[in-house]
Short mmCIF file of C-alpha atoms in Angstrom, two decimals:
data_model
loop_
_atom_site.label_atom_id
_atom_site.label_comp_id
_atom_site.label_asym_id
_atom_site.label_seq_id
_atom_site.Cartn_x
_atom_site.Cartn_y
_atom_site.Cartn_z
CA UNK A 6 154.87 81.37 24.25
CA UNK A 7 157.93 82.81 22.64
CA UNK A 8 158.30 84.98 26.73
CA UNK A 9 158.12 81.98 28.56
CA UNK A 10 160.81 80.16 25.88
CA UNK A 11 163.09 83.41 26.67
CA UNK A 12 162.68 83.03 30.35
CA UNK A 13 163.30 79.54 30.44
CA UNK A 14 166.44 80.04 27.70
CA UNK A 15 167.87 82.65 30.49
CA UNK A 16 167.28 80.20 33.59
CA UNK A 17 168.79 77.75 31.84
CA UNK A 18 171.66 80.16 30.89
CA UNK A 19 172.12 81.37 35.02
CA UNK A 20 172.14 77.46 35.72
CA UNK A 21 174.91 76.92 33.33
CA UNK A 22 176.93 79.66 33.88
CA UNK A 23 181.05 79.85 34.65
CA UNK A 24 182.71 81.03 37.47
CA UNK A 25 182.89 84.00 35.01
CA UNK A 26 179.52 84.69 33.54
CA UNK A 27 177.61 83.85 36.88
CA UNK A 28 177.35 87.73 37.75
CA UNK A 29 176.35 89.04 34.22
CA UNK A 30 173.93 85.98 33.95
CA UNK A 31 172.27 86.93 37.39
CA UNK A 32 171.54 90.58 36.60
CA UNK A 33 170.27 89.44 32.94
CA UNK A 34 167.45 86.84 34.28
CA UNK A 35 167.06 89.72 36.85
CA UNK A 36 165.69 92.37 34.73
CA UNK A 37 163.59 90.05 32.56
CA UNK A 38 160.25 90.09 33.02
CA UNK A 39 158.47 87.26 34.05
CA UNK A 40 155.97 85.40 31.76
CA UNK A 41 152.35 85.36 32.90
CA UNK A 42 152.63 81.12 31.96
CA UNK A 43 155.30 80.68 34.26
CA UNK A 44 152.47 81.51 37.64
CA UNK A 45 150.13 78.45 36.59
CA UNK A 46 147.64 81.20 37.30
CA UNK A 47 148.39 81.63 40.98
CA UNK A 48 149.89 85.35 40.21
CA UNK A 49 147.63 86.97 43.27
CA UNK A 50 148.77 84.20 45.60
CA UNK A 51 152.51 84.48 44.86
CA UNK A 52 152.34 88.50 44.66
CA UNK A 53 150.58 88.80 47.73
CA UNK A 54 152.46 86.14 49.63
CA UNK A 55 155.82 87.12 48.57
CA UNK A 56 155.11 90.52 49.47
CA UNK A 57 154.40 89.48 52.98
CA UNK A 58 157.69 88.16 53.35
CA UNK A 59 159.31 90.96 51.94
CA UNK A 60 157.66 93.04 54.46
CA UNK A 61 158.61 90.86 57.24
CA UNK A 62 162.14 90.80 56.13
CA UNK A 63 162.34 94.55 56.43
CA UNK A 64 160.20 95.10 59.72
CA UNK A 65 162.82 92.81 61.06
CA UNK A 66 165.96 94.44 59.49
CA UNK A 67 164.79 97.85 61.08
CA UNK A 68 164.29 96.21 64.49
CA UNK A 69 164.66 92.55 65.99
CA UNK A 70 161.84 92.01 68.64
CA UNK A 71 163.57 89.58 70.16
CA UNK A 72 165.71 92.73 71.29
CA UNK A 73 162.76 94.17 72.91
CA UNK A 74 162.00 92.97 76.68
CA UNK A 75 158.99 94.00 79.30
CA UNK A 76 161.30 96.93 80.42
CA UNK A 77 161.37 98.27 76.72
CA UNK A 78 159.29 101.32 76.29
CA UNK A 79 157.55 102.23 73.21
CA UNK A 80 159.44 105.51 73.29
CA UNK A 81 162.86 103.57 73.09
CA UNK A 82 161.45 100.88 70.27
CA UNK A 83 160.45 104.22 68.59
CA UNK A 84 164.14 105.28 68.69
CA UNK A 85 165.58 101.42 67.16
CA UNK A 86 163.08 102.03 64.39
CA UNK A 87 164.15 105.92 63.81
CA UNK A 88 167.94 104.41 63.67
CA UNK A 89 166.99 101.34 61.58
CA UNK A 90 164.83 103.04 58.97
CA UNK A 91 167.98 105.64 58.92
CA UNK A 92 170.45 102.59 58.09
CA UNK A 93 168.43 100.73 55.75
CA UNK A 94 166.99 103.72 53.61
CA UNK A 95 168.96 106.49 52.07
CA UNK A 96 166.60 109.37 52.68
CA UNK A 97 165.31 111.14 55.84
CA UNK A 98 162.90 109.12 57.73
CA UNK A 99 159.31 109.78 57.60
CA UNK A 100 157.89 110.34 60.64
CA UNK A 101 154.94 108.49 59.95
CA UNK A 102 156.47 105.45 58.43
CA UNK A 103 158.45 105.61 62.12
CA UNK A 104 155.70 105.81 64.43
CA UNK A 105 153.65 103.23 61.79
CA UNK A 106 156.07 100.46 62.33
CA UNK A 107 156.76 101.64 65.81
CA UNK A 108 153.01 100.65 66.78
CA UNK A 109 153.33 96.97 64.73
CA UNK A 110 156.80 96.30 66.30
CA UNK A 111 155.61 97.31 70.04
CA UNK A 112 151.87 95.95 69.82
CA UNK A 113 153.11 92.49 68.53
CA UNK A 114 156.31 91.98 71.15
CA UNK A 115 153.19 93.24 73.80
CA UNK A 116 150.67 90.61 72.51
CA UNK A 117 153.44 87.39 72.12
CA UNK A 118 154.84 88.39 75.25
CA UNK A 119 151.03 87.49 76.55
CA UNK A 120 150.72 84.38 74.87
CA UNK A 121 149.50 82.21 77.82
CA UNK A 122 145.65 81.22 76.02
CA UNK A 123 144.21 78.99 78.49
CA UNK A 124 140.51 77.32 77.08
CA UNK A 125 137.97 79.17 75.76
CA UNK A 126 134.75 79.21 77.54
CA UNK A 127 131.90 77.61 76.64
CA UNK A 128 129.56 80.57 76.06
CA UNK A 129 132.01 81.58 73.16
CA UNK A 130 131.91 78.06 71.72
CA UNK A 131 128.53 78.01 71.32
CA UNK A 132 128.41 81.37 69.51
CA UNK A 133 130.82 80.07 67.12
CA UNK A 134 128.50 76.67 66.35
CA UNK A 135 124.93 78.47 66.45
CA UNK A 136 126.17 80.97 63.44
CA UNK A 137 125.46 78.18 61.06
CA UNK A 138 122.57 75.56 60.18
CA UNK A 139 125.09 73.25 60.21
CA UNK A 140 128.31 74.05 61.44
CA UNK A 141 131.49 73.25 59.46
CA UNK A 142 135.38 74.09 58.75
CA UNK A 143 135.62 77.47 57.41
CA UNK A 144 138.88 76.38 55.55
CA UNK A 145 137.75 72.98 54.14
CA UNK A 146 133.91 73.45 54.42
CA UNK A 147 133.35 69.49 55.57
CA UNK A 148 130.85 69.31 58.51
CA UNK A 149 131.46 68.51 61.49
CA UNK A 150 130.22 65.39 62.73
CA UNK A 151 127.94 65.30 66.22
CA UNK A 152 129.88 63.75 68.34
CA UNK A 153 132.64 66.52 67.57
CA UNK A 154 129.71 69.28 68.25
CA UNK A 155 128.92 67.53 71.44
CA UNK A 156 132.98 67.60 72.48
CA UNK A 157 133.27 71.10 71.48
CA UNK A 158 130.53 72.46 73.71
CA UNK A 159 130.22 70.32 77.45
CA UNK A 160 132.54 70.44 80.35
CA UNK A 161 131.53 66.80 80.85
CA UNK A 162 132.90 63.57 79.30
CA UNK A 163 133.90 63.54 75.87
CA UNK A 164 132.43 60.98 73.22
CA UNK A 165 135.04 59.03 70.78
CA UNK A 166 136.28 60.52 67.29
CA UNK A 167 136.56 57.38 65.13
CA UNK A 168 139.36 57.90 62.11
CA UNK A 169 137.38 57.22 59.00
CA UNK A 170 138.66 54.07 57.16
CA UNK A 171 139.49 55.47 53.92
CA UNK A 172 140.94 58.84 52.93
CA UNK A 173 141.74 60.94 50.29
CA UNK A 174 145.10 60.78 49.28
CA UNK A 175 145.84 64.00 48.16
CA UNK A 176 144.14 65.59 51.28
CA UNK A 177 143.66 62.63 54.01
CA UNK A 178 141.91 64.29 56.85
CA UNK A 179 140.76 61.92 59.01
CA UNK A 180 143.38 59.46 59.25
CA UNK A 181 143.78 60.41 63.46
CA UNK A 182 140.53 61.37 65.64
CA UNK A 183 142.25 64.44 65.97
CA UNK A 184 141.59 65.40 62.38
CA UNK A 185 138.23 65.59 63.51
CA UNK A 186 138.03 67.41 66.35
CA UNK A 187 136.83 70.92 66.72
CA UNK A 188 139.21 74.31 67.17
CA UNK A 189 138.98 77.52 67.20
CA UNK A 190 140.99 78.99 64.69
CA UNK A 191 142.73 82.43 64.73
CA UNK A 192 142.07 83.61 61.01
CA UNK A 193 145.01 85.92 60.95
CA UNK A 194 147.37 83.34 63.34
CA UNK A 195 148.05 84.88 67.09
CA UNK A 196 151.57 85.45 66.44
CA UNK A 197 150.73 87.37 63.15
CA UNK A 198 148.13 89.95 64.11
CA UNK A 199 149.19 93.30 65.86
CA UNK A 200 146.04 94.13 66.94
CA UNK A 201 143.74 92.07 69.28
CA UNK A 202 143.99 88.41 68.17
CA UNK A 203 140.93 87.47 70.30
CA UNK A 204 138.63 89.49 68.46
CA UNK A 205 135.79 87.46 67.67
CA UNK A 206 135.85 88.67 63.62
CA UNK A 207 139.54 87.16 64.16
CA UNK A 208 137.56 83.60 65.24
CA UNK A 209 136.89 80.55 63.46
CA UNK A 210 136.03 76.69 63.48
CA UNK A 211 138.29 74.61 61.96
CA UNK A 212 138.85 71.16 61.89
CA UNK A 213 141.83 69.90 63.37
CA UNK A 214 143.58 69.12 59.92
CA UNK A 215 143.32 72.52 58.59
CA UNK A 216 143.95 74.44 61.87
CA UNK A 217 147.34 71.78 62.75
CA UNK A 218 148.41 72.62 58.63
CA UNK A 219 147.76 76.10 58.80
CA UNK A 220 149.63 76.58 61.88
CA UNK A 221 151.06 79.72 62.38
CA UNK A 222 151.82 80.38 58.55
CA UNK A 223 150.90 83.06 56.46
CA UNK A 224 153.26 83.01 53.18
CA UNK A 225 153.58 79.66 50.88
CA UNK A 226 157.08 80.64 51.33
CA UNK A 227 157.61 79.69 54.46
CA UNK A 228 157.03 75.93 54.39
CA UNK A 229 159.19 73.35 52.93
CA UNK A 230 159.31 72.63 49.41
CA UNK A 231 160.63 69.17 49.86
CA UNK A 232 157.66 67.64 49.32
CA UNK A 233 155.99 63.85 49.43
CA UNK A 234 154.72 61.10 47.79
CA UNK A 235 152.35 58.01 48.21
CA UNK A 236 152.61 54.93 47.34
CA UNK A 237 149.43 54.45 45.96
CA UNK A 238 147.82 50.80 45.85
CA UNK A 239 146.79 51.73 42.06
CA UNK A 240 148.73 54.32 40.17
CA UNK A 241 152.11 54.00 42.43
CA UNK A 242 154.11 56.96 43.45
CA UNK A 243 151.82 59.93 43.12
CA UNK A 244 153.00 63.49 44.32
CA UNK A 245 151.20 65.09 47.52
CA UNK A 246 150.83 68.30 48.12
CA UNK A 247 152.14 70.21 50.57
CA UNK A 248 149.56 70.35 53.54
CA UNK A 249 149.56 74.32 53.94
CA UNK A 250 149.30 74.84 50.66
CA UNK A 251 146.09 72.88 50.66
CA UNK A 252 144.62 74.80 53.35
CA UNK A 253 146.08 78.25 51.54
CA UNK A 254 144.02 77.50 48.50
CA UNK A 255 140.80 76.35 50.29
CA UNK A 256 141.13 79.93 52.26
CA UNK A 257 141.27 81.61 48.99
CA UNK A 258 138.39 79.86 46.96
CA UNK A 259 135.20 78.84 47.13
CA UNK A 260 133.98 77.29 43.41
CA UNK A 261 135.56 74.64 41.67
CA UNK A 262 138.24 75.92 39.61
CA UNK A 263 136.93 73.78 36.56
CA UNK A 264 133.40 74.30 36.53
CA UNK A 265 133.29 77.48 38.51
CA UNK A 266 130.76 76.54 40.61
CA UNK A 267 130.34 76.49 44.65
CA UNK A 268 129.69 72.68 45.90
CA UNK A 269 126.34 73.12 47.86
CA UNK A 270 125.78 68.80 48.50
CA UNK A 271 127.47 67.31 51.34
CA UNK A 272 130.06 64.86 49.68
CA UNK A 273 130.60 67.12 46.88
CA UNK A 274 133.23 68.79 48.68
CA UNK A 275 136.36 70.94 46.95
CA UNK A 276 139.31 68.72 46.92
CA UNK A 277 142.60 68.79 45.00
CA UNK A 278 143.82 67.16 41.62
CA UNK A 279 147.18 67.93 39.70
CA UNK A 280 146.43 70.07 36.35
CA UNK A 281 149.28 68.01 35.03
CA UNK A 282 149.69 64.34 36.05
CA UNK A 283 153.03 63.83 35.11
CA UNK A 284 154.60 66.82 37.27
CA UNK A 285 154.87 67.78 40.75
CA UNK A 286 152.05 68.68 43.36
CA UNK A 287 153.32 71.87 43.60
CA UNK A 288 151.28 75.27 44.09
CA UNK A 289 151.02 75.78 40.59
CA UNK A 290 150.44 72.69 39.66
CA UNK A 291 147.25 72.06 41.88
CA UNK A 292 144.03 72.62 40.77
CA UNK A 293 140.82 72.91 42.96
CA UNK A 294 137.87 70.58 42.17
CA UNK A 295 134.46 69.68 43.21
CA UNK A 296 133.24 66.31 42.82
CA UNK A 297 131.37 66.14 39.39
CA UNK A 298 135.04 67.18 38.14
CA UNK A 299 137.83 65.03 39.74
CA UNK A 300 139.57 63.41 37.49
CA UNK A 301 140.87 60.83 39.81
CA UNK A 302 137.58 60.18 41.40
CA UNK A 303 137.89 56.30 41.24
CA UNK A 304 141.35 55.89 42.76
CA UNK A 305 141.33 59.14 45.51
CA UNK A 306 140.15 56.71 48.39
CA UNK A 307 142.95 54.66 49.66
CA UNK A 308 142.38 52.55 53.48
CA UNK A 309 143.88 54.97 56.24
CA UNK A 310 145.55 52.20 58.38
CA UNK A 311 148.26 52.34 56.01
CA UNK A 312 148.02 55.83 54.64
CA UNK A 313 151.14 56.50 56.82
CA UNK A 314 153.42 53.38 55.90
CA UNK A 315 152.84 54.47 52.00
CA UNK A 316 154.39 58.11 52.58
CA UNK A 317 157.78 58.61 51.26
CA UNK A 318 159.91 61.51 50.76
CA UNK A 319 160.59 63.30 47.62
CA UNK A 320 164.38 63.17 46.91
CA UNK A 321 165.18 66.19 45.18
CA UNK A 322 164.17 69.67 43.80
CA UNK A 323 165.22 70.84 40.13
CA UNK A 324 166.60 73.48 42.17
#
């Protein structure tokens, strides 16, 4: 405890700094190291993730795609990466590092540049449903209902999606039809992947909550920390989480994060709980239940006609 009291005695320092100690200050709480506490034991998710965007952040300060048009060459995008790499590090460029990012830069301008997607055909859709008994979201793992199967493979009229009449309130999926719905889902999103995004290893089903959260994200970074809260009926203003970083954590696990077991019952589904009720649904603060361990199992279900009026905004961040 006595490195995650230093770290927090440093922060606190930084915070409270002059005009005149702000520099030192910074470069102090730069060098220290950071205490294994202060990850809520989501250190893979925030390394990996925060490495992503650092590697965007340098692909794009060697070369901005949006510079690159249909009459751009590779052997001119190979050139803007040779002069970037030159400006943003010291040494001599590697040749492989500049025909590496060369490839990434030119394959991804080439596949966004083709983003036009059209439907998918039906053949494909049934591929997708017959690889499992009974087919479900690969992000949330709920099954999809029959009349969603029956939209998802006929050319012919579609049956109606009813909203379910209560959700849960920490991860309501199912308030609009649409959350029910079946998509195909790009695992690695289309914008993302340099390499054929169609591939069918690149395929999924997803329900149309998880697919419409995950969007075209792949960093917990890039989504809004503002955050909200709902009024609930109950226990009054509880904190939500953030709805990609519900579907970033259902990606990543498959056991209960309690019990360490895989739900295997239909209704026993993971779902989401704060470790500590009296803070913030933030990503370290979740934790990733299955049924026999919620701790809010009694008061999760809340009427979904007014889900929506009971949504506030949370005012502020403590930074």
């Amino acid at each position: 405890m006595e490195s995650l009291t230093r770290f927090l005695e440093k922060s606190q320092v930084l915070l409270n700094s002059s005009k005149e100690e702000y520099r030192f200050n910074f470069g102090e709480l730069s060098q220290h190291n950071t205490p294994s506490k202060i990850w809520g034991g989501r250190e893979s998710l925030h390394g990996t993730d925060y490495r992503l965007l650092l590697y965007s952040w340098f692909v794009e300060s060697v070369c901005d795609i949006e510079k690159i048009s249909e009459n751009t060459n590779k052997a001119r995008v190979w050139s803007w990466v040779n002069e970037g790499l030159a400006n943003i590090v010291p040494d001599k460029p590697d040749q492989k590092l500049v025909n590496l990012l060369t490839e990434e830069i030119y394959n991804q301008f080439s596949i966004n540049a083709k983003r036009a997607r059209g439907g998918w055909p039906i053949d494909l859709k049934k591929e997708l449903i017959a690889k499992e008994v009974k087919p479900k979201c690969w992000i949330c793992k709920r099954e999809f209902c029959d009349e969603a199967i029956f939209n998802f493979t006929t050319r012919g009229k579609k049956q109606e999606l009813n909203p379910f009449p209560i959700v849960d309130f920490m991860f309501p999926r199912g308030v609009n039809s649409q959350d029910l719905r079946i998509e195909i889902e790009h695992v690695i999103p289309f914008s993302k992947k340099a390499s054929d995004p169609h591939c069918i290893a690149n395929l999924a089903l997803s329900c149309g909550w998880c697919n419409n959260a995950k969007s075209n994200h792949m960093s917990i970074y890039t989504t809004s920390r503002n955050g909200k809260y709902f009024n609930h009926p109950a226990l009054g203003p509880r904190s939500i989480p953030n709805r990609y970083w519900v579907v970033k954590l259902l990606m990543l696990t498959n056991e209960c994060e309690v019990c360490k077991r895989r739900p295997n019952i239909k209704g026993n589904e993971l779902r989401f709980s704060l470790k500590n009720p009296k803070g913030v649904a933030n990503i370290n603060n979740l934790k990733v239940v299955c049924g026999k361990c919620d701790d809010i199992k009694g008061d999760r279900l809340v009427e979904a006609t007014s889900y929506k009026d009971k949504i506030f905004s949370k005012r502020s961040n403590f930074i």
